[in-house]
Short mmCIF file of N, CA and C and ligand atoms in Angstrom, two decimals:
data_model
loop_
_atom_site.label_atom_id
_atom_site.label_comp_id
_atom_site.label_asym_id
_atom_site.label_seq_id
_atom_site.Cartn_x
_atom_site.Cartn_y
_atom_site.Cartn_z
N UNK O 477 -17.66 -6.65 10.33
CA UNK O 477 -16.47 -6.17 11.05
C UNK O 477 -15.59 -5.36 10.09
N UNK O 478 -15.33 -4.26 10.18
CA UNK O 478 -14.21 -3.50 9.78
C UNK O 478 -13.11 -3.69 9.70
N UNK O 479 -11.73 -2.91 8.89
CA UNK O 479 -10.62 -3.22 8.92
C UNK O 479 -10.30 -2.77 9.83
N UNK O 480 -9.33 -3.22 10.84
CA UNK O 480 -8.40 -2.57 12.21
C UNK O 480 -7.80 -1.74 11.65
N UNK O 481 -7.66 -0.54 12.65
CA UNK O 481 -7.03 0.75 12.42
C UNK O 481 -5.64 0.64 12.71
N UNK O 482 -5.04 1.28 12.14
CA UNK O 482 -3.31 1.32 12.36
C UNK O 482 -3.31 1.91 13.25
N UNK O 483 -2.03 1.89 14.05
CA UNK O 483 -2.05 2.23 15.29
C UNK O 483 -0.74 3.42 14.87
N UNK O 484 -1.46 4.56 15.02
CA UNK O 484 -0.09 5.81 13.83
C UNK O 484 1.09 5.47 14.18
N UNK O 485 1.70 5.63 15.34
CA UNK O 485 3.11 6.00 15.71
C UNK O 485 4.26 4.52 15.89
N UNK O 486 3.22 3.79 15.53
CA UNK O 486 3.85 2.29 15.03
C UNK O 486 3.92 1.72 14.00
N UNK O 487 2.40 2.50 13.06
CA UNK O 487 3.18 2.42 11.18
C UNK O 487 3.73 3.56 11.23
N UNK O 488 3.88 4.48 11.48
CA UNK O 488 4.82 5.51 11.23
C UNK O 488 6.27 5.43 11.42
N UNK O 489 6.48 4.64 12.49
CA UNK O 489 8.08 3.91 12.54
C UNK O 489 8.29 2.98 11.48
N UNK O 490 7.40 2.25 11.35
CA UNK O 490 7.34 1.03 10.47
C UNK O 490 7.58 1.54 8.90
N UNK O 491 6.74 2.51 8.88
CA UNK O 491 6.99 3.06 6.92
C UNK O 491 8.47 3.50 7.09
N UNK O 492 8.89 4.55 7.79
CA UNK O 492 10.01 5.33 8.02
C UNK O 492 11.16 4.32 7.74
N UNK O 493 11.07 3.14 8.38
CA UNK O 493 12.24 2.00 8.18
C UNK O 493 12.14 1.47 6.80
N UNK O 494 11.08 1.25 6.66
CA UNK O 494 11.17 0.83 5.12
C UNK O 494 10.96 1.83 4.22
N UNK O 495 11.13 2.74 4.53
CA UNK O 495 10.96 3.93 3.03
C UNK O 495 12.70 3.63 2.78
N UNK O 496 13.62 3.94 3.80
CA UNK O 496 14.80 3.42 3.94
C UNK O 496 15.92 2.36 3.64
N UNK O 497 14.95 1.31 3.92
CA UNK O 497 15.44 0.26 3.17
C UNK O 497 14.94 -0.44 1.99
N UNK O 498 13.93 -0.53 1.60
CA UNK O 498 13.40 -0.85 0.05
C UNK O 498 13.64 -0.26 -0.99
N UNK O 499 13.74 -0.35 -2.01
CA UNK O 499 14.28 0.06 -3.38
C UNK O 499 12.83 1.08 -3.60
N UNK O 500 13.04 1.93 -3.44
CA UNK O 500 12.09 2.94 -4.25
C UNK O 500 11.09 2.65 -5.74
N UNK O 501 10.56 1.42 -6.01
CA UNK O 501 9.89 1.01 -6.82
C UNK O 501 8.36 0.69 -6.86
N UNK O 502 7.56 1.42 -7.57
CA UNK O 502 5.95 0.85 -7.06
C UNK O 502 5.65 -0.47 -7.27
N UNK O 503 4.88 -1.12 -6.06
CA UNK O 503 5.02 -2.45 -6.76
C UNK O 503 3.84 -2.60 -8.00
N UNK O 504 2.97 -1.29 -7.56
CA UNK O 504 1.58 -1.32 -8.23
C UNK O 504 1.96 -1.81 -10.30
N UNK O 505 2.39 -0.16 -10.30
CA UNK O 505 2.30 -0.01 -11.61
C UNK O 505 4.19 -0.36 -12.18
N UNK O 506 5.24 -0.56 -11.15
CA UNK O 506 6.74 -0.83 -11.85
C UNK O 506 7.42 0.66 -11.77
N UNK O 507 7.08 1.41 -12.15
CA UNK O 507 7.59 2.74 -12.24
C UNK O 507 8.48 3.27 -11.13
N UNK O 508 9.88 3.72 -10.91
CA UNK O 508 10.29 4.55 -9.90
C UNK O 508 9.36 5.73 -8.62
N UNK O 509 10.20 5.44 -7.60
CA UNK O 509 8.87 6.35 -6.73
C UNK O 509 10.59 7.44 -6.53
N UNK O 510 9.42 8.95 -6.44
CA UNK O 510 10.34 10.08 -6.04
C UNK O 510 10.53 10.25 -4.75
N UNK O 511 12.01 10.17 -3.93
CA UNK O 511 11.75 10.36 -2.65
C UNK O 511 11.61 11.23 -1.98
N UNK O 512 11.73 12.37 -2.91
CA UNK O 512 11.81 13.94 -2.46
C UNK O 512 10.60 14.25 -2.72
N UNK O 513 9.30 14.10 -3.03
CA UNK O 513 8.00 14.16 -3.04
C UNK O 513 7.67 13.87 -1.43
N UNK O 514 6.69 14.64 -1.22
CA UNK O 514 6.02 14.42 0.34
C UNK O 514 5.42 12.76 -0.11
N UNK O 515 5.09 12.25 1.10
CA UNK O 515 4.15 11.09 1.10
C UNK O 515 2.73 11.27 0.77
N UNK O 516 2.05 12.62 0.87
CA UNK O 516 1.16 13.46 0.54
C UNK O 516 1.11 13.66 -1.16
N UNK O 517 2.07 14.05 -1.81
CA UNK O 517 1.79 13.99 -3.29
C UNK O 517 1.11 12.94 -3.97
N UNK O 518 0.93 13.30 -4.93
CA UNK O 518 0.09 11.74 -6.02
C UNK O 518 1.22 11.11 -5.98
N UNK O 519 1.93 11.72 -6.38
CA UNK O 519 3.42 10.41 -6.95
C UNK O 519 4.21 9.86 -5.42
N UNK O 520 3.69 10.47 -4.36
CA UNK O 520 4.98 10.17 -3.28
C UNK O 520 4.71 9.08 -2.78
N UNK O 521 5.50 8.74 -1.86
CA UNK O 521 5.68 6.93 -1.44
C UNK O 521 4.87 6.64 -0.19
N UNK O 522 4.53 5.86 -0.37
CA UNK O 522 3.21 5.22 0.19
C UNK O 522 3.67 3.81 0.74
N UNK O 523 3.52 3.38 2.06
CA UNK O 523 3.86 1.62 2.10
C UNK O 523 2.00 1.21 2.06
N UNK O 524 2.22 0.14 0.62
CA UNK O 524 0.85 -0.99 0.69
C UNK O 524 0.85 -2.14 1.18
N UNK O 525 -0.37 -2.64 1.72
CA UNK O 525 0.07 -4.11 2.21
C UNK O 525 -0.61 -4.73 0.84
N UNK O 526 0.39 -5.68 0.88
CA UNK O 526 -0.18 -6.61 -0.29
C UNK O 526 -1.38 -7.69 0.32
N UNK O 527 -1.31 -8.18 0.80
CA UNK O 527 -3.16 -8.16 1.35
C UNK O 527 -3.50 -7.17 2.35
N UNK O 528 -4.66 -6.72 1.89
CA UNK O 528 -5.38 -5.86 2.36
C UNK O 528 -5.45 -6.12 4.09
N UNK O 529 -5.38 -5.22 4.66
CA UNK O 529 -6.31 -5.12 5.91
C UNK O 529 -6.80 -5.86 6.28
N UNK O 530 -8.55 -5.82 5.82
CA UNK O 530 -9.26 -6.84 5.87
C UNK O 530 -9.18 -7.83 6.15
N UNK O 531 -8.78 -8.70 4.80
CA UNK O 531 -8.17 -9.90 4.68
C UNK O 531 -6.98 -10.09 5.33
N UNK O 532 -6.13 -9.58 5.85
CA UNK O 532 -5.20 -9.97 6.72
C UNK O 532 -4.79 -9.25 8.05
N UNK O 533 -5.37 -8.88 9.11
CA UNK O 533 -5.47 -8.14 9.98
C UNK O 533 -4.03 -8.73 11.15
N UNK O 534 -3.63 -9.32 10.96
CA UNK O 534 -2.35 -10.32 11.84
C UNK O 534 -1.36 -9.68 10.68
N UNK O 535 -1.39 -9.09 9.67
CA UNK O 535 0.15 -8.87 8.87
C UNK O 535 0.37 -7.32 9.03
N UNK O 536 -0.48 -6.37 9.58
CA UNK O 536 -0.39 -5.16 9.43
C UNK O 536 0.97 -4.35 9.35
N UNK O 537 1.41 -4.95 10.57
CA UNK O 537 2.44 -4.73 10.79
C UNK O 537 3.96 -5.51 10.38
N UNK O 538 3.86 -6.63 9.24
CA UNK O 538 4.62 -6.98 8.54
C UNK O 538 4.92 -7.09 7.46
N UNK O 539 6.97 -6.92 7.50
CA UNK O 539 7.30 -5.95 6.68
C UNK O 539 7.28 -6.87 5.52
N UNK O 540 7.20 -8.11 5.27
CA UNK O 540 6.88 -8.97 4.23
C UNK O 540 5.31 -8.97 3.30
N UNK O 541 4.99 -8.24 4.49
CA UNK O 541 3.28 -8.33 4.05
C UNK O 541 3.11 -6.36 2.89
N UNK O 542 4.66 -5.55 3.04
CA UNK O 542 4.31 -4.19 2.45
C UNK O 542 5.23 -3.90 1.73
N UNK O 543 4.66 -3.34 0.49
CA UNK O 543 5.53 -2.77 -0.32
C UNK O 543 5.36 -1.53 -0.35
N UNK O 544 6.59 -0.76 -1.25
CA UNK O 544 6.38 0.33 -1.96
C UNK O 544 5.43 0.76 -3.02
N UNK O 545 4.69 1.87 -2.96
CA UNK O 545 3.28 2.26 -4.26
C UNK O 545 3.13 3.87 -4.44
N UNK O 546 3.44 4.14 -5.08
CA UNK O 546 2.73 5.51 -5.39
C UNK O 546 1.29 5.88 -4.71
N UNK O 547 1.13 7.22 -3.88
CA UNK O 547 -0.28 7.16 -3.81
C UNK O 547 -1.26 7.19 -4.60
N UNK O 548 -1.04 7.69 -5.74
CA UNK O 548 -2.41 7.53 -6.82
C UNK O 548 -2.03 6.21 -6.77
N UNK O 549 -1.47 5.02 -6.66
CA UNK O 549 -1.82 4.00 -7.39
C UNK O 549 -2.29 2.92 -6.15
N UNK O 550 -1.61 3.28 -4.89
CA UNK O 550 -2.27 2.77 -4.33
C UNK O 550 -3.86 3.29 -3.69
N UNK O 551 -3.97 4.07 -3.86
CA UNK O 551 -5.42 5.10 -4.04
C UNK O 551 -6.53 4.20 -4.77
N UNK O 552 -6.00 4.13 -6.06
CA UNK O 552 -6.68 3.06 -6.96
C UNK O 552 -6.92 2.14 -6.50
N UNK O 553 -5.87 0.89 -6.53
CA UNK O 553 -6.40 0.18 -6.07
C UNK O 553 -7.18 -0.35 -4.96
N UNK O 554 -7.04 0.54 -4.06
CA UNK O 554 -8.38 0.76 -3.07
C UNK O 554 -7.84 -0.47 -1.94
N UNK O 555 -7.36 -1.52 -1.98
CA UNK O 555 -7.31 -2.07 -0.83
C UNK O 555 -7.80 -3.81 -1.01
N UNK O 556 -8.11 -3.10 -2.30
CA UNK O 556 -9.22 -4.67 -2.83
C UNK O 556 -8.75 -5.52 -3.31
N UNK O 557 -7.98 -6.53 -3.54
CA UNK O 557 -7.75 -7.33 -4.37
C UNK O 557 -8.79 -7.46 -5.11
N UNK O 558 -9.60 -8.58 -4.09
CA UNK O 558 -10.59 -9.48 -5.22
C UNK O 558 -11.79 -8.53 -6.02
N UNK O 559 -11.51 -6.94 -5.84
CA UNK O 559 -12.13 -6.42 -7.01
C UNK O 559 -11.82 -6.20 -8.43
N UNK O 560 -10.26 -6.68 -8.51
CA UNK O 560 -9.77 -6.74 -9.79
C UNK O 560 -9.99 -8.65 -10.17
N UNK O 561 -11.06 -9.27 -9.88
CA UNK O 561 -11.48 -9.99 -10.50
C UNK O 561 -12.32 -9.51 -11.49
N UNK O 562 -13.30 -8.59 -11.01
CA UNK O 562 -14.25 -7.88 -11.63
C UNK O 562 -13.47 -6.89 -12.82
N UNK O 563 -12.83 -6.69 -12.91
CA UNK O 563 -11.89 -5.55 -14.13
C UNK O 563 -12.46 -5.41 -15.38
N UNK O 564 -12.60 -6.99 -15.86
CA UNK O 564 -13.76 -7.21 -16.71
C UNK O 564 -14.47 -6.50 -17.36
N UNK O 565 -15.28 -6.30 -16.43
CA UNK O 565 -17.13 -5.55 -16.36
C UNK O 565 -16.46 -4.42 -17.49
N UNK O 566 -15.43 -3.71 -16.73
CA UNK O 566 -15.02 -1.86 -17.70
C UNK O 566 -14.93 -2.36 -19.08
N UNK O 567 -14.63 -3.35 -19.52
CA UNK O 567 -14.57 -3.40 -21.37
C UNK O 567 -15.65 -3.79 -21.42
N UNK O 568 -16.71 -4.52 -21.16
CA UNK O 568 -17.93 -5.88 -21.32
C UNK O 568 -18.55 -4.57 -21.72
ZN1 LIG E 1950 2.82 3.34 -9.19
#
């Protein structure tokens, strides 16, 4: 089974409120997010769910369940948690 698809025009309200009210901070990497950057740039603001999709398909739409991320960083991390168990492997 796949991750459920967002339903646009209901995360799109949903980011819009919280681009608004959250502190402009990635949660990824700590660093300030620019708000004058499109959401489209590497650096622009992005809402992540802190569990993935996948793994949590009932939080999509909650605002406890998303933070603020840069898109490269949430790019990176891909969605995966439990692949940064593996992180490892890159020095081994
Ligand atoms: Zn970041």
């Amino acid at each position: 089974m796949s991750a459920p698809e967002l339903k646009t025009a209901e995360w799109k309200n949903l980011c819009r409120r919280l681009k608004a009210t959250l502190a402009p901070v990635c949660h990824i990497c700590g660093a300030e997010i620019d708000l004058s950057l499109p959401g489209t740039a590497k650096w622009g603001w992005t809402a992540d769910h802190v569990q993935p999709r996948h793994l949590a398909p009932h939080r999509i739409y909650d605002p406890s369940n998303i933070r603020p991320a840069h898109r490269d960083c949430n790019e990176k991390r891909g969605g995966h948690y439990e692949q940064n168990v593996n992180i490892s492997r890159k020095w081994g």
